[in-house]
XYZ file of C-alpha atoms in Angstrom:
629
model
C 57.149 134.115 110.948
C 58.375 133.685 107.575
C 61.604 131.894 106.701
C 64.744 134.259 106.640
C 65.994 132.835 103.147
C 68.568 135.189 102.454
C 70.364 134.471 105.807
C 69.778 130.823 105.692
C 71.602 130.690 102.342
C 74.534 133.064 102.650
C 76.242 131.578 105.758
C 76.707 128.055 104.170
C 77.889 129.944 100.970
C 80.922 131.028 102.811
C 81.255 127.571 104.615
C 81.171 125.549 101.541
C 84.380 127.329 100.301
C 86.503 125.382 103.130
C 85.552 121.620 103.566
C 85.933 120.049 107.035
C 84.522 123.179 108.886
C 83.264 122.024 112.355
C 80.430 123.999 114.283
C 78.484 123.240 117.670
C 74.917 123.111 117.832
C 72.696 122.296 120.703
C 71.916 118.938 119.137
C 75.444 118.095 118.195
C 78.570 119.126 115.915
C 77.895 119.887 112.277
C 80.770 118.897 109.811
C 80.717 120.565 106.532
C 82.237 118.398 103.912
C 82.701 120.388 100.930
C 80.955 121.396 97.718
C 81.224 117.859 95.875
C 77.845 116.577 94.563
C 77.070 112.957 93.429
C 78.480 112.388 90.139
C 81.703 113.867 90.672
C 84.809 111.822 91.848
C 84.734 113.020 95.557
C 81.037 111.748 95.998
C 81.718 109.306 98.709
C 82.908 110.090 102.232
C 84.137 108.550 105.343
C 83.887 110.603 108.640
C 86.230 109.521 111.400
C 86.081 110.956 114.843
C 88.994 110.855 117.536
C 88.467 111.949 121.043
C 92.415 112.404 121.438
C 93.163 108.872 120.575
C 92.732 106.690 117.442
C 90.317 107.837 114.864
C 87.037 105.621 114.566
C 84.651 105.747 111.677
C 81.250 107.525 112.792
C 79.760 108.168 109.238
C 79.861 106.782 105.787
C 78.104 109.237 103.463
C 77.407 107.597 99.882
C 76.362 109.274 96.689
C 72.521 110.222 96.647
C 71.032 107.618 94.445
C 67.760 109.515 93.280
C 65.379 112.667 93.940
C 63.434 110.947 96.587
C 66.678 110.189 98.678
C 67.748 113.669 98.278
C 64.404 115.088 99.303
C 64.498 112.667 102.296
C 67.793 113.917 103.268
C 66.772 117.411 103.046
C 63.830 117.327 105.212
C 65.936 115.411 107.827
C 67.545 118.806 108.725
C 64.240 119.929 110.453
C 65.275 117.660 113.236
C 68.720 119.177 113.456
C 67.376 122.736 114.618
C 64.495 124.072 116.579
C 63.619 126.715 114.217
C 61.341 126.012 111.379
C 62.586 125.476 107.892
C 60.356 126.115 104.764
C 60.932 123.385 102.272
C 58.207 124.659 100.058
C 60.705 127.360 98.889
C 62.847 124.615 97.128
C 62.117 122.787 94.018
C 63.815 119.849 94.610
C 62.888 118.356 91.041
C 64.735 121.161 89.390
C 67.607 121.073 91.848
C 68.362 117.232 91.496
C 67.879 117.797 87.587
C 70.330 120.627 87.414
C 73.050 119.181 89.613
C 72.727 115.779 87.611
C 73.352 117.570 84.608
C 75.951 119.858 85.712
C 77.634 117.727 88.622
C 78.197 120.966 90.184
C 76.130 122.804 93.425
C 77.675 126.010 92.028
C 75.468 125.828 89.083
C 72.560 126.569 91.697
C 74.215 129.697 92.718
C 73.184 130.832 96.467
C 70.368 128.040 96.887
C 73.099 125.218 96.284
C 74.751 126.573 99.458
C 71.793 126.298 101.822
C 71.697 123.705 104.757
C 68.749 121.532 103.297
C 70.440 121.283 99.888
C 73.899 120.449 101.224
C 72.598 117.709 103.500
C 70.279 116.576 100.510
C 73.787 115.577 98.658
C 75.382 114.574 101.785
C 77.739 117.635 102.024
C 77.029 118.343 105.404
C 76.469 116.017 108.644
C 75.469 116.414 112.207
C 77.098 114.208 114.658
C 74.550 113.666 117.690
C 76.678 111.331 119.291
C 78.874 113.476 121.267
C 78.938 114.781 124.986
C 79.390 117.955 126.492
C 82.585 119.340 127.486
C 84.416 116.676 125.451
C 86.764 117.702 122.675
C 86.682 116.105 119.119
C 88.545 116.013 115.924
C 87.120 114.955 112.538
C 89.116 113.338 109.561
C 87.243 113.429 106.139
C 88.425 110.877 103.598
C 87.480 110.612 99.885
C 88.997 109.028 97.067
C 91.853 111.388 96.393
C 92.189 113.509 99.412
C 92.030 113.351 103.304
C 91.011 116.330 105.455
C 91.682 117.022 109.165
C 89.467 119.483 110.947
C 90.411 121.618 113.725
C 89.495 120.575 117.542
C 86.173 121.476 118.824
C 84.783 121.127 122.223
C 81.153 120.076 122.200
C 79.652 122.703 124.771
C 76.682 124.934 124.792
C 76.728 128.370 122.766
C 74.723 131.240 122.469
C 73.788 132.940 119.250
C 74.932 136.509 118.897
C 72.575 138.582 121.176
C 70.068 140.967 119.604
C 70.776 144.661 120.245
C 67.381 146.918 119.859
C 68.292 149.786 117.965
C 64.727 151.651 118.014
C 60.954 151.032 117.930
C 58.035 153.054 117.311
C 54.203 152.932 116.458
C 53.554 154.530 113.079
C 50.317 154.259 110.995
C 48.967 151.545 112.994
C 51.977 149.284 112.866
C 55.050 148.569 115.511
C 58.227 148.822 113.892
C 61.339 147.365 115.434
C 64.804 147.651 114.442
C 67.530 145.124 115.862
C 71.047 144.303 114.742
C 73.697 141.564 115.910
C 77.138 141.425 115.128
C 80.057 138.918 115.566
C 79.899 135.194 115.075
C 76.620 133.077 115.381
C 74.574 135.771 114.120
C 70.650 134.978 114.093
C 69.050 133.526 111.025
C 65.567 133.351 112.575
C 63.709 135.391 115.319
C 60.386 134.639 117.132
C 58.852 137.352 118.197
C 56.380 137.403 121.768
C 53.820 139.979 122.835
C 52.008 140.513 125.810
C 48.852 142.737 125.741
C 46.311 144.019 128.408
C 45.259 140.984 130.495
C 47.380 138.453 128.646
C 50.771 136.868 129.061
C 53.272 136.479 126.023
C 52.450 134.834 123.020
C 54.484 134.164 119.746
C 53.471 136.048 116.658
C 53.377 135.069 113.327
C 54.767 138.296 111.790
C 57.441 138.924 109.218
C 61.135 140.046 109.566
C 63.266 141.725 106.839
C 67.163 141.733 106.900
C 70.097 143.555 105.585
C 73.521 143.401 105.762
C 76.184 146.057 106.903
C 79.883 144.947 107.070
C 79.891 142.426 109.980
C 76.449 143.374 111.270
C 73.043 142.074 110.422
C 70.263 144.666 110.759
C 66.617 143.126 111.585
C 63.433 144.930 110.818
C 60.259 143.365 112.494
C 56.754 144.822 111.783
C 53.434 144.169 113.790
C 50.344 145.664 112.435
C 48.087 143.314 114.670
C 48.207 145.404 117.616
C 45.238 147.502 118.643
C 45.872 151.132 118.767
C 45.880 152.847 122.340
C 46.999 149.869 124.229
C 50.088 149.138 126.507
C 52.257 146.110 125.285
C 54.976 144.397 126.032
C 57.792 142.659 123.390
C 60.552 140.162 123.712
C 62.531 138.509 121.058
C 64.021 134.922 121.127
C 66.744 134.399 118.164
C 68.585 131.322 116.803
C 71.697 130.907 114.720
C 72.216 128.848 111.562
C 73.177 125.745 113.856
C 70.125 126.279 116.071
C 71.897 127.821 119.143
C 69.437 130.130 120.722
C 70.507 133.466 121.912
C 69.936 134.897 125.406
C 66.590 136.495 125.669
C 66.770 140.354 125.299
C 65.362 142.742 128.144
C 61.227 143.170 127.865
C 60.310 146.474 125.832
C 57.528 148.097 127.445
C 55.557 150.483 125.000
C 52.060 151.435 123.739
C 50.236 151.248 120.433
C 49.520 155.136 120.490
C 48.109 156.944 117.272
C 50.049 159.934 115.871
C 48.588 163.316 116.382
C 49.222 166.601 114.793
C 51.699 167.309 117.540
C 55.045 166.618 115.995
C 57.982 164.821 117.536
C 61.387 163.811 116.137
C 61.112 160.926 113.766
C 63.557 158.853 111.494
C 65.741 158.506 114.532
C 69.089 157.172 113.549
C 71.317 156.262 116.391
C 75.045 155.201 115.777
C 77.989 154.631 118.010
C 81.859 154.558 117.749
C 84.518 154.376 120.156
C 83.945 157.878 121.744
C 80.343 158.758 121.794
C 76.767 158.014 120.879
C 75.226 160.054 118.275
C 71.432 160.609 117.580
C 70.188 162.232 114.326
C 66.505 162.786 113.611
C 64.110 164.580 111.365
C 61.338 167.177 113.401
C 58.355 168.168 110.985
C 56.690 171.451 111.700
C 59.689 172.887 114.086
C 58.040 176.136 114.207
C 55.497 174.947 116.530
C 57.847 173.228 118.906
C 58.773 175.290 121.947
C 61.603 172.840 122.878
C 62.973 169.468 122.644
C 64.289 167.746 125.909
C 66.577 164.658 125.331
C 66.494 162.362 128.317
C 68.743 159.312 129.004
C 68.943 156.241 131.198
C 70.660 152.919 131.629
C 67.272 150.800 131.900
C 64.495 151.038 129.726
C 62.102 150.795 132.887
C 64.449 152.882 135.190
C 64.832 156.558 136.127
C 65.534 158.835 132.927
C 67.714 162.204 133.646
C 67.683 165.171 131.425
C 70.624 165.322 129.119
C 70.173 168.200 126.591
C 67.469 170.736 125.773
C 67.156 172.298 122.356
C 65.067 173.956 120.081
C 63.026 172.211 117.174
C 65.162 173.279 114.695
C 67.954 171.030 115.765
C 68.408 167.380 114.747
C 71.670 166.239 115.768
C 73.296 165.525 119.198
C 76.455 163.546 120.245
C 76.433 162.132 123.837
C 80.073 162.005 124.865
C 79.390 161.150 128.434
C 79.425 157.345 128.065
C 81.015 154.363 129.343
C 82.143 151.528 126.790
C 80.102 148.435 127.093
C 76.858 149.988 128.895
C 73.497 150.160 127.050
C 72.075 153.553 127.140
C 68.122 154.361 126.439
C 67.144 157.688 125.153
C 63.741 159.343 124.589
C 62.323 162.961 123.652
C 60.202 164.838 125.394
C 58.713 167.840 123.061
C 56.820 170.693 124.646
C 54.770 173.006 121.930
C 54.374 176.892 121.886
C 50.855 178.176 123.002
C 49.820 174.879 124.682
C 50.406 173.074 127.750
C 50.534 169.550 126.409
C 53.948 167.670 125.840
C 54.510 164.454 124.095
C 56.983 161.917 124.730
C 58.721 159.455 122.131
C 59.509 155.835 122.123
C 63.047 154.517 123.532
C 65.945 154.464 121.531
C 69.163 152.449 122.744
C 72.562 152.113 121.843
C 75.914 150.471 123.064
C 79.316 152.447 122.784
C 81.786 149.903 121.844
C 85.368 150.791 122.250
C 87.666 148.189 120.341
C 90.794 149.946 121.157
C 92.760 147.507 123.142
C 93.657 148.348 126.832
C 97.527 148.751 127.760
C 98.977 145.556 129.380
C 99.478 145.125 133.170
C 102.116 147.213 134.907
C 103.951 144.571 136.633
C 103.644 140.707 136.486
C 105.336 138.293 138.811
C 105.001 134.783 140.155
C 106.645 132.537 142.716
C 106.214 128.722 143.233
C 104.147 127.659 146.624
C 103.465 124.342 148.026
C 99.913 124.350 146.095
C 101.273 126.036 142.754
C 102.052 129.059 141.119
C 101.138 132.496 142.839
C 100.952 135.100 140.325
C 100.489 138.725 141.259
C 100.080 141.902 139.055
C 99.270 145.413 139.171
C 97.438 147.795 136.852
C 96.404 151.356 136.421
C 93.423 150.763 133.696
C 90.371 152.218 135.315
C 88.209 150.943 132.202
C 88.916 147.228 132.751
C 86.429 144.836 133.664
C 88.457 142.213 134.300
C 91.631 139.980 133.338
C 92.317 136.598 131.302
C 95.287 134.484 132.192
C 96.636 132.392 129.626
C 98.920 129.593 130.322
C 101.477 127.310 128.279
C 102.834 123.861 129.890
C 106.303 123.083 128.499
C 105.687 124.036 124.553
C 102.385 122.680 124.038
C 100.610 125.776 123.152
C 98.758 128.513 125.028
C 95.214 128.092 126.296
C 93.044 130.361 128.556
C 93.477 129.360 132.120
C 90.929 131.421 133.958
C 87.331 132.375 133.609
C 87.140 136.524 133.643
C 88.825 137.744 136.881
C 86.788 140.672 137.674
C 88.398 144.144 138.247
C 87.212 146.183 141.160
C 87.022 149.893 140.635
C 90.115 151.687 142.493
C 91.862 148.497 142.991
C 95.327 148.152 141.420
C 96.897 145.009 142.910
C 95.481 141.314 141.941
C 96.721 137.927 142.560
C 95.720 134.430 141.394
C 96.901 130.922 142.374
C 97.349 128.312 139.810
C 96.830 125.027 141.468
C 98.971 122.698 139.016
C 100.621 119.450 139.885
C 104.257 120.765 139.389
C 106.360 117.618 138.307
C 109.231 119.314 136.761
C 107.300 120.954 133.910
C 107.845 124.510 132.541
C 104.995 126.733 132.964
C 104.780 129.867 130.764
C 101.951 132.677 131.703
C 100.664 136.113 130.263
C 97.616 138.032 131.175
C 95.279 140.287 128.690
C 93.457 143.052 130.413
C 89.475 143.161 129.089
C 87.779 146.360 128.545
C 83.992 147.256 129.068
C 83.124 146.318 125.450
C 84.991 142.615 126.315
C 87.700 143.348 124.043
C 91.189 141.695 125.098
C 93.941 144.187 125.801
C 97.746 143.917 124.738
C 99.417 140.962 126.122
C 101.670 141.241 129.267
C 105.501 140.101 129.226
C 105.579 136.428 129.410
C 106.542 134.953 132.990
C 107.918 131.361 132.697
C 108.629 129.432 135.899
C 110.151 125.847 136.234
C 108.309 123.738 138.519
C 110.375 121.546 140.993
C 107.500 120.278 143.046
C 106.578 116.580 142.702
C 109.478 116.071 140.396
C 109.746 112.106 139.606
C 113.086 110.347 139.603
C 114.010 110.081 135.980
C 113.956 106.860 134.201
C 117.204 105.288 132.261
C 116.847 105.828 128.439
C 115.458 103.175 126.750
C 116.381 101.861 123.138
C 119.985 102.944 123.567
C 121.880 102.019 120.119
C 125.063 102.835 118.565
C 125.719 102.863 114.903
C 128.897 103.861 112.815
C 128.013 105.852 109.988
C 130.528 107.454 107.468
C 133.434 107.260 110.198
C 131.251 108.873 112.905
C 129.470 107.141 115.875
C 125.687 107.796 116.335
C 124.335 107.200 119.660
C 120.423 107.345 119.723
C 117.718 106.665 122.366
C 114.204 107.413 123.185
C 113.490 110.828 124.493
C 112.482 110.443 128.128
C 109.638 112.583 129.544
C 110.252 115.204 132.301
C 114.249 115.313 131.813
C 116.573 118.131 131.510
C 119.103 116.081 129.688
C 121.560 113.294 129.523
C 125.209 112.298 130.904
C 126.756 109.910 128.506
C 129.943 108.156 129.951
C 132.398 107.298 127.460
C 135.328 104.589 128.358
C 138.411 104.003 126.306
C 140.764 101.922 127.906
C 141.201 103.197 131.279
C 140.157 106.588 130.230
C 136.972 107.791 131.096
C 135.031 110.906 129.592
C 131.606 112.402 130.708
C 129.435 114.169 127.935
C 126.332 116.149 128.270
C 123.344 116.873 125.767
C 119.753 117.906 126.005
C 118.939 115.995 122.903
C 118.102 112.206 122.133
C 121.202 111.534 120.021
C 124.905 112.377 120.124
C 127.735 112.113 117.477
C 131.223 111.345 118.487
C 134.266 111.415 116.389
C 135.875 108.612 118.530
C 136.068 105.220 117.712
C 136.741 101.831 119.654
C 134.917 103.279 122.902
C 132.196 101.848 124.995
C 129.248 104.259 126.073
C 126.562 104.252 128.863
C 123.802 106.919 129.295
C 121.682 108.237 132.086
C 119.072 110.712 132.360
C 119.110 113.800 134.573
C 116.112 116.152 135.656
C 115.953 119.923 136.478
C 116.943 119.209 140.147
C 120.086 117.042 139.210
C 118.695 113.785 140.258
C 119.755 111.150 137.663
C 118.922 107.716 136.838
C 121.010 104.494 136.610
C 123.350 104.136 133.731
C 122.183 102.018 130.926
C 124.020 98.896 129.680
C 126.946 99.478 127.986
C 127.292 99.604 124.040
C 130.043 99.180 121.632
C 130.679 100.385 118.190
C 129.156 98.509 115.233
C 130.033 98.170 111.609
C 130.687 100.931 109.403
C 127.274 102.055 107.450
C 127.532 104.179 104.375
C 124.756 105.851 102.698
C 124.294 104.500 99.034
C 124.510 106.585 95.627
C 121.151 108.197 94.501
C 119.574 106.746 91.674
C 120.229 108.454 88.095
C 118.356 109.117 84.753
C 115.020 109.823 86.629
C 112.223 110.452 83.754
C 108.892 111.147 83.889
C 105.945 110.813 81.332
C 102.095 110.587 81.239
C 100.322 107.196 80.506
C 97.679 106.626 78.094
C 95.385 105.227 80.235
C 95.859 107.610 83.217
C 98.566 108.540 85.965
C 102.148 109.685 85.465
C 104.865 107.096 85.001
C 108.301 107.535 86.787
C 111.516 105.857 85.715
C 114.877 105.761 86.926
C 118.512 103.968 86.832
C 119.824 101.837 89.865
C 123.085 102.985 91.440
C 126.269 100.784 90.634
C 126.799 97.672 92.939
C 125.587 94.245 93.584
C 123.210 95.068 96.324
C 119.404 95.026 96.218
C 117.736 98.501 97.006
C 114.619 100.055 97.677
C 113.491 103.374 96.229
C 111.757 106.261 97.861
C 109.769 108.476 95.439
C 109.162 112.076 96.282
C 106.792 114.376 95.034
C 105.628 118.072 95.612
C 104.022 120.984 93.927
C 105.483 124.386 93.454
C 105.502 126.106 96.830
C 104.961 123.226 98.823
C 106.946 120.952 100.758
C 108.009 117.482 99.271
C 106.246 114.555 100.549
C 106.659 110.771 100.393
C 104.748 109.295 97.585
C 105.851 105.516 97.553
C 108.591 102.958 98.663
C 109.266 100.216 95.929
C 111.638 97.882 95.008
C 111.434 98.064 91.145
C 113.038 100.724 89.153
C 109.718 102.480 87.973
C 106.435 103.460 89.581
C 102.845 104.817 88.086
C 101.342 107.633 90.030
C 97.542 107.397 89.891
C 96.988 110.355 92.046
C 97.755 113.192 89.739
C 94.916 115.799 88.570
C 94.879 117.345 85.269
C 96.551 120.907 85.015
C 98.978 120.433 87.579
C 102.528 120.663 87.526
C 104.235 117.902 89.609
C 108.104 117.717 90.775
C 109.701 114.322 91.294
C 112.919 112.731 92.819
C 113.970 109.489 94.110
C 116.221 108.422 96.769
C 118.089 104.977 97.181
C 117.362 102.987 100.397
C 120.062 100.498 101.478
C 119.787 97.187 102.946
C 120.633 98.976 106.269
C 117.953 101.408 106.205
C 120.231 104.593 104.933
C 118.677 106.821 102.623
C 120.968 108.311 99.808
C 121.021 111.803 98.755
C 118.154 113.024 96.352
C 118.466 112.443 92.478
C 118.137 115.139 90.238
C 114.656 116.465 90.051
C 112.372 116.102 87.072
C 108.733 117.789 86.595
C 105.787 117.465 84.168
C 102.608 119.234 83.851
C 99.658 116.467 83.761
């Protein structure tokens, strides 16, 4: 089968616009670096990987030295995927020369965003040292920037399934029309055929691709079939990263030569959320006695009469369908004055209803000895099941369950979440899944605080006290799985009890002694800490004055400022930001000037400086100044 060049290029054109995209393939995780070729300032990359802890270097991609190394890197991509890559379509000498001249893969247009070319320039890399089921995160570092990828779990994925739209044998050629939609659409299709007395064999035939919104259309033609013979066909597809699709149903057909007896041709079958519509062309309708449209839910099962019409009709809408079900159609034509009839090939379609189902009617839960017992009721007759999402404390919602199947006629359901408890807060919501496997509107959120296996809290650690501008600041480390803290304040014979759910407390009173203890959700508390007393008064220093910025002749932006009055020695924290972004710490220095070498021509930068006292207190910010480099 010939290379699907258009489809191999276009997905990487989209991915190359956002550096650091990660995708799973059967052999590892692909990391798309970006679009910086050798010769530019971002041509050397360090890739680090984290499995939930510290990042460790897993690859260092250096600038490509010459065309031989570039060609070798391209050819390595064949080991990454199981479908063949046609390298003879690339003129490596011209590609290398063009990029060296322009320092930009954009000059190659779509060719420059194909997997082999990007790999040739070290702009995509496959991490094969990963294990299934484990979650990874990648950090890509180059001179001038650092990028953190999203988290990805390496697990088997399937390419988007192929959907057979139509097929027919016409003028000695089998024509198959297939489609795929959603993510991981196939870029390669292998066609297998079994003939009379033979098993399935892979064919070397051509496929053509067209694009329609988020759906790809595939047209496959087989001109090697012998006329008047029964055949079986099946298709196997691969996405860009080598993920294989689930094999489609076997197609049973025959290579019957066309005769003078006309049947519907140019059949187009479409679907929406309400119906499946068939349109066709009928030649010589005047000799047609009737056309019977038949329907089945299997290509090999029983077909039922659906609609009978004259030869002059050319459209029918089937509204008696269920979403998510594949329907097969065929025409049976009878003719005037003769007893012969003719049956068409099969046409298939799936009605996808993307309208979200309504949420469940009731959703409740209670804690048991084993976990949380969830109960809900629904009236949706079109549901195939439910998904339950859970959040522990405030760590983000995650899918808790696989599909919980719905039973026709059943309205009440339950699920037991076997969690360890331990005083954590559990949040739940449910989504109803339609027959088109679309998630419905989320239910109301259910929140429970588990009191099972609640540990005795530990006393706060690092309990310190400082007096800042006539106020007492008590601080300590946040303790896990506690509801709050009780502070005992003693002033002479007087004792007061204070409460907070944060890890600090500000008091107006001076000359007092403080102790603190942790309290969990059930009221169980830890011992009090050792007492602390007030310390010296600390005051914020004054901000720097006279902040100026100017570009340096040898590159970079020079920032200057005046020290605040006083005999103390200060440090200075420099902040920088661009319009619309949050200020970020740029540098901490002891001098009254700093050279910012990380500026980029054409960008406007805003700066301000804060004074840091020997006690670590930070002043208010200085007046801001800006400059376009």
